[in-house]
Amino acid sequence: MTNMLPSLIAAALLACSGSLAQAECAPVPNHIEAETALLEQLANAPSARVGQELSSRLWGIYLDAPDEAAQALLDEGMDLRRIGDYIGSIAVLDRLIAYCPHYAEGWNQRAFSHYLATDFPSALEDLDNALALNPRHVPALSGKALTLIGMGRGMAAQK
């Protein structure tokens, strides 16, 4: 029975990824008004503590995936990255992006995994995709600057 466990896990993963490929991702939640309000408040935060609280709320918006399947993939990809499995994280986030290509945070999270794996060109491409979907995505903007610095392109990073 123990020898069958890897086969059962592989079969379950294939079944899940196959059903995702046939399913359609829900629309990205519309948080434009909340994001705008938080960005305005953040620009005028009276203290670092308040700024940190607002930043946490902003992250809550970015991490709100379109549906349960997307949320599960996002969470799994981030969990794998937390334990240092960048290759596994990228593979899971590949599935998220294939399922929900219109979800900016999927691109941003995969970019971060590429960045930590020092694959700066792939990180930059993902960040550009995230910013095409949400030009005000603060983590993608700062990630792009850090990635450009990592590539030795400090002047471009300043822009």
PDB file of C-alpha atoms in Angstrom:
ATOM      1  CA  MET A   1       0.000   0.000   0.000  1.00  0.00           C
ATOM      2  CA  THR A   2       2.844   2.410   0.834  1.00  0.00           C
ATOM      3  CA  ASN A   3       4.348   1.956  -2.638  1.00  0.00           C
ATOM      4  CA  MET A   4       1.024   2.974  -4.189  1.00  0.00           C
ATOM      5  CA  LEU A   5       0.896   6.334  -2.402  1.00  0.00           C
ATOM      6  CA  PRO A   6       3.086   8.254  -4.899  1.00  0.00           C
ATOM      7  CA  SER A   7       1.005   6.857  -7.783  1.00  0.00           C
ATOM      8  CA  LEU A   8      -2.234   7.867  -6.093  1.00  0.00           C
ATOM      9  CA  ILE A   9      -0.909  11.367  -5.418  1.00  0.00           C
ATOM     10  CA  ALA A  10       0.253  11.717  -9.037  1.00  0.00           C
ATOM     11  CA  ALA A  11      -3.145  10.545 -10.306  1.00  0.00           C
ATOM     12  CA  ALA A  12      -4.942  13.039  -8.060  1.00  0.00           C
ATOM     13  CA  LEU A  13      -2.712  15.879  -9.250  1.00  0.00           C
ATOM     14  CA  LEU A  14      -3.320  14.970 -12.886  1.00  0.00           C
ATOM     15  CA  ALA A  15      -7.049  14.848 -12.291  1.00  0.00           C
ATOM     16  CA  CYS A  16      -6.988  18.253 -10.610  1.00  0.00           C
ATOM     17  CA  SER A  17      -4.829  19.906 -13.240  1.00  0.00           C
ATOM     18  CA  GLY A  18      -6.948  18.392 -16.011  1.00  0.00           C
ATOM     19  CA  SER A  19     -10.150  19.726 -14.501  1.00  0.00           C
ATOM     20  CA  LEU A  20      -8.574  23.170 -14.087  1.00  0.00           C
ATOM     21  CA  ALA A  21      -7.513  23.189 -17.715  1.00  0.00           C
ATOM     22  CA  GLN A  22     -11.144  22.634 -18.723  1.00  0.00           C
ATOM     23  CA  ALA A  23     -12.586  25.040 -16.158  1.00  0.00           C
ATOM     24  CA  GLU A  24     -12.731  28.780 -16.578  1.00  0.00           C
ATOM     25  CA  CYS A  25     -11.376  31.071 -13.916  1.00  0.00           C
ATOM     26  CA  ALA A  26     -13.860  33.456 -12.361  1.00  0.00           C
ATOM     27  CA  PRO A  27     -13.399  37.175 -12.978  1.00  0.00           C
ATOM     28  CA  VAL A  28     -10.868  38.915 -10.766  1.00  0.00           C
ATOM     29  CA  PRO A  29     -12.645  40.607  -7.830  1.00  0.00           C
ATOM     30  CA  ASN A  30     -13.120  44.321  -8.441  1.00  0.00           C
ATOM     31  CA  HIS A  31     -11.186  46.087  -5.695  1.00  0.00           C
ATOM     32  CA  ILE A  32     -10.442  49.291  -7.620  1.00  0.00           C
ATOM     33  CA  GLU A  33     -12.203  51.617  -5.169  1.00  0.00           C
ATOM     34  CA  ALA A  34     -10.672  49.945  -2.112  1.00  0.00           C
ATOM     35  CA  GLU A  35      -7.222  49.870  -3.718  1.00  0.00           C
ATOM     36  CA  THR A  36      -7.478  53.558  -4.661  1.00  0.00           C
ATOM     37  CA  ALA A  37      -8.529  54.526  -1.142  1.00  0.00           C
ATOM     38  CA  LEU A  38      -5.727  52.491   0.439  1.00  0.00           C
ATOM     39  CA  LEU A  39      -3.099  53.927  -1.922  1.00  0.00           C
ATOM     40  CA  GLU A  40      -4.257  57.463  -1.087  1.00  0.00           C
ATOM     41  CA  GLN A  41      -4.204  56.730   2.647  1.00  0.00           C
ATOM     42  CA  LEU A  42      -0.800  55.083   2.317  1.00  0.00           C
ATOM     43  CA  ALA A  43       0.625  58.143   0.546  1.00  0.00           C
ATOM     44  CA  ASN A  44      -0.475  60.248   3.530  1.00  0.00           C
ATOM     45  CA  ALA A  45       0.146  57.785   6.360  1.00  0.00           C
ATOM     46  CA  PRO A  46       0.950  59.715   9.531  1.00  0.00           C
ATOM     47  CA  SER A  47       3.293  57.040  10.886  1.00  0.00           C
ATOM     48  CA  ALA A  48       5.180  53.902   9.930  1.00  0.00           C
ATOM     49  CA  ARG A  49       2.778  51.833  12.036  1.00  0.00           C
ATOM     50  CA  VAL A  50      -0.247  53.157  10.149  1.00  0.00           C
ATOM     51  CA  GLY A  51       1.599  52.675   6.866  1.00  0.00           C
ATOM     52  CA  GLN A  52       2.287  49.041   7.765  1.00  0.00           C
ATOM     53  CA  GLU A  53      -1.379  48.448   8.611  1.00  0.00           C
ATOM     54  CA  LEU A  54      -2.480  49.983   5.303  1.00  0.00           C
ATOM     55  CA  SER A  55       0.116  47.949   3.428  1.00  0.00           C
ATOM     56  CA  SER A  56      -1.224  44.760   5.022  1.00  0.00           C
ATOM     57  CA  ARG A  57      -4.735  45.669   3.904  1.00  0.00           C
ATOM     58  CA  LEU A  58      -3.450  46.334   0.389  1.00  0.00           C
ATOM     59  CA  TRP A  59      -1.834  42.875   0.359  1.00  0.00           C
ATOM     60  CA  GLY A  60      -5.222  41.461   1.347  1.00  0.00           C
ATOM     61  CA  ILE A  61      -6.645  42.898  -1.864  1.00  0.00           C
ATOM     62  CA  TYR A  62      -3.841  41.528  -4.047  1.00  0.00           C
ATOM     63  CA  LEU A  63      -4.047  38.065  -2.488  1.00  0.00           C
ATOM     64  CA  ASP A  64      -7.816  37.776  -2.997  1.00  0.00           C
ATOM     65  CA  ALA A  65      -7.865  35.208  -5.808  1.00  0.00           C
ATOM     66  CA  PRO A  66     -10.790  34.984  -8.234  1.00  0.00           C
ATOM     67  CA  ASP A  67     -12.090  31.640  -6.938  1.00  0.00           C
ATOM     68  CA  GLU A  68     -11.302  28.746  -4.600  1.00  0.00           C
ATOM     69  CA  ALA A  69      -9.225  26.822  -7.144  1.00  0.00           C
ATOM     70  CA  ALA A  70      -7.098  29.877  -7.886  1.00  0.00           C
ATOM     71  CA  GLN A  71      -6.724  30.615  -4.168  1.00  0.00           C
ATOM     72  CA  ALA A  72      -5.565  27.046  -3.510  1.00  0.00           C
ATOM     73  CA  LEU A  73      -2.934  27.266  -6.251  1.00  0.00           C
ATOM     74  CA  LEU A  74      -1.773  30.691  -5.051  1.00  0.00           C
ATOM     75  CA  ASP A  75      -1.474  29.489  -1.466  1.00  0.00           C
ATOM     76  CA  GLU A  76       0.351  26.300  -2.500  1.00  0.00           C
ATOM     77  CA  GLY A  77       2.800  28.213  -4.692  1.00  0.00           C
ATOM     78  CA  MET A  78       3.560  30.651  -1.882  1.00  0.00           C
ATOM     79  CA  ASP A  79       3.903  27.831   0.671  1.00  0.00           C
ATOM     80  CA  LEU A  80       6.411  26.005  -1.544  1.00  0.00           C
ATOM     81  CA  ARG A  81       8.423  29.202  -1.962  1.00  0.00           C
ATOM     82  CA  ARG A  82       8.431  29.749   1.828  1.00  0.00           C
ATOM     83  CA  ILE A  83      10.221  26.427   2.281  1.00  0.00           C
ATOM     84  CA  GLY A  84      12.704  27.248  -0.473  1.00  0.00           C
ATOM     85  CA  ASP A  85      11.210  25.051  -3.220  1.00  0.00           C
ATOM     86  CA  TYR A  86      11.372  27.658  -5.983  1.00  0.00           C
ATOM     87  CA  ILE A  87      11.049  25.112  -8.786  1.00  0.00           C
ATOM     88  CA  GLY A  88       7.943  23.603  -7.197  1.00  0.00           C
ATOM     89  CA  SER A  89       6.539  27.057  -6.523  1.00  0.00           C
ATOM     90  CA  ILE A  90       7.044  28.119 -10.138  1.00  0.00           C
ATOM     91  CA  ALA A  91       5.390  24.917 -11.389  1.00  0.00           C
ATOM     92  CA  VAL A  92       2.288  25.500  -9.245  1.00  0.00           C
ATOM     93  CA  LEU A  93       2.146  29.184 -10.176  1.00  0.00           C
ATOM     94  CA  ASP A  94       2.470  28.160 -13.856  1.00  0.00           C
ATOM     95  CA  ARG A  95      -0.806  26.271 -13.341  1.00  0.00           C
ATOM     96  CA  LEU A  96      -2.383  29.292 -11.667  1.00  0.00           C
ATOM     97  CA  ILE A  97      -1.415  31.558 -14.563  1.00  0.00           C
ATOM     98  CA  ALA A  98      -2.649  29.045 -17.135  1.00  0.00           C
ATOM     99  CA  TYR A  99      -5.958  28.885 -15.261  1.00  0.00           C
ATOM    100  CA  CYS A 100      -6.278  32.627 -14.432  1.00  0.00           C
ATOM    101  CA  PRO A 101      -4.094  34.611 -16.851  1.00  0.00           C
ATOM    102  CA  HIS A 102      -5.999  37.799 -15.956  1.00  0.00           C
ATOM    103  CA  TYR A 103      -5.047  37.627 -12.231  1.00  0.00           C
ATOM    104  CA  ALA A 104      -2.098  39.999 -11.702  1.00  0.00           C
ATOM    105  CA  GLU A 105      -1.044  38.467  -8.392  1.00  0.00           C
ATOM    106  CA  GLY A 106      -0.428  35.085 -10.033  1.00  0.00           C
ATOM    107  CA  TRP A 107       2.135  36.734 -12.294  1.00  0.00           C
ATOM    108  CA  ASN A 108       3.604  38.739  -9.399  1.00  0.00           C
ATOM    109  CA  GLN A 109       4.030  35.685  -7.171  1.00  0.00           C
ATOM    110  CA  ARG A 110       5.662  33.659  -9.941  1.00  0.00           C
ATOM    111  CA  ALA A 111       7.957  36.628 -10.611  1.00  0.00           C
ATOM    112  CA  PHE A 112       9.004  36.586  -6.949  1.00  0.00           C
ATOM    113  CA  SER A 113       9.817  32.879  -7.152  1.00  0.00           C
ATOM    114  CA  HIS A 114      11.854  33.489 -10.327  1.00  0.00           C
ATOM    115  CA  TYR A 115      13.594  36.402  -8.598  1.00  0.00           C
ATOM    116  CA  LEU A 116      14.561  34.273  -5.594  1.00  0.00           C
ATOM    117  CA  ALA A 117      15.837  31.603  -8.005  1.00  0.00           C
ATOM    118  CA  THR A 118      17.917  34.431  -9.596  1.00  0.00           C
ATOM    119  CA  ASP A 119      16.142  34.039 -12.944  1.00  0.00           C
ATOM    120  CA  PHE A 120      15.829  37.786 -13.404  1.00  0.00           C
ATOM    121  CA  PRO A 121      14.741  37.768 -17.087  1.00  0.00           C
ATOM    122  CA  SER A 122      11.779  35.490 -16.279  1.00  0.00           C
ATOM    123  CA  ALA A 123      10.930  37.590 -13.209  1.00  0.00           C
ATOM    124  CA  LEU A 124      10.972  40.765 -15.298  1.00  0.00           C
ATOM    125  CA  GLU A 125       8.681  39.246 -17.930  1.00  0.00           C
ATOM    126  CA  ASP A 126       6.191  38.147 -15.261  1.00  0.00           C
ATOM    127  CA  LEU A 127       6.306  41.557 -13.579  1.00  0.00           C
ATOM    128  CA  ASP A 128       5.571  43.259 -16.901  1.00  0.00           C
ATOM    129  CA  ASN A 129       2.547  40.966 -17.307  1.00  0.00           C
ATOM    130  CA  ALA A 130       1.346  41.763 -13.773  1.00  0.00           C
ATOM    131  CA  LEU A 131       1.730  45.491 -14.410  1.00  0.00           C
ATOM    132  CA  ALA A 132      -0.097  45.250 -17.741  1.00  0.00           C
ATOM    133  CA  LEU A 133      -3.060  43.881 -15.768  1.00  0.00           C
ATOM    134  CA  ASN A 134      -2.728  46.321 -12.855  1.00  0.00           C
ATOM    135  CA  PRO A 135      -0.360  49.266 -13.424  1.00  0.00           C
ATOM    136  CA  ARG A 136      -0.743  50.345  -9.759  1.00  0.00           C
ATOM    137  CA  HIS A 137       0.283  46.951  -8.336  1.00  0.00           C
ATOM    138  CA  VAL A 138       2.743  48.208  -5.716  1.00  0.00           C
ATOM    139  CA  PRO A 139       4.565  44.896  -5.074  1.00  0.00           C
ATOM    140  CA  ALA A 140       5.026  44.347  -8.818  1.00  0.00           C
ATOM    141  CA  LEU A 141       6.385  47.889  -9.207  1.00  0.00           C
ATOM    142  CA  SER A 142       8.896  47.434  -6.388  1.00  0.00           C
ATOM    143  CA  GLY A 143       9.689  43.911  -7.601  1.00  0.00           C
ATOM    144  CA  LYS A 144      10.449  45.282 -11.052  1.00  0.00           C
ATOM    145  CA  ALA A 145      12.857  47.835  -9.591  1.00  0.00           C
ATOM    146  CA  LEU A 146      14.625  45.144  -7.517  1.00  0.00           C
ATOM    147  CA  THR A 147      14.796  42.829 -10.520  1.00  0.00           C
ATOM    148  CA  LEU A 148      16.295  45.533 -12.717  1.00  0.00           C
ATOM    149  CA  ILE A 149      18.868  46.261  -9.995  1.00  0.00           C
ATOM    150  CA  GLY A 150      19.661  42.535  -9.875  1.00  0.00           C
ATOM    151  CA  MET A 151      20.241  42.677 -13.626  1.00  0.00           C
ATOM    152  CA  GLY A 152      22.665  45.581 -13.219  1.00  0.00           C
ATOM    153  CA  ARG A 153      20.187  48.062 -14.707  1.00  0.00           C
ATOM    154  CA  GLY A 154      20.054  50.564 -11.865  1.00  0.00           C
ATOM    155  CA  MET A 155      19.107  53.559 -14.041  1.00  0.00           C
ATOM    156  CA  ALA A 156      16.094  51.701 -15.461  1.00  0.00           C
ATOM    157  CA  ALA A 157      15.147  50.659 -11.920  1.00  0.00           C
ATOM    158  CA  GLN A 158      15.023  54.296 -10.802  1.00  0.00           C
ATOM    159  CA  LYS A 159      12.394  55.065 -13.431  1.00  0.00           C
TER     160      LYS A 159
END
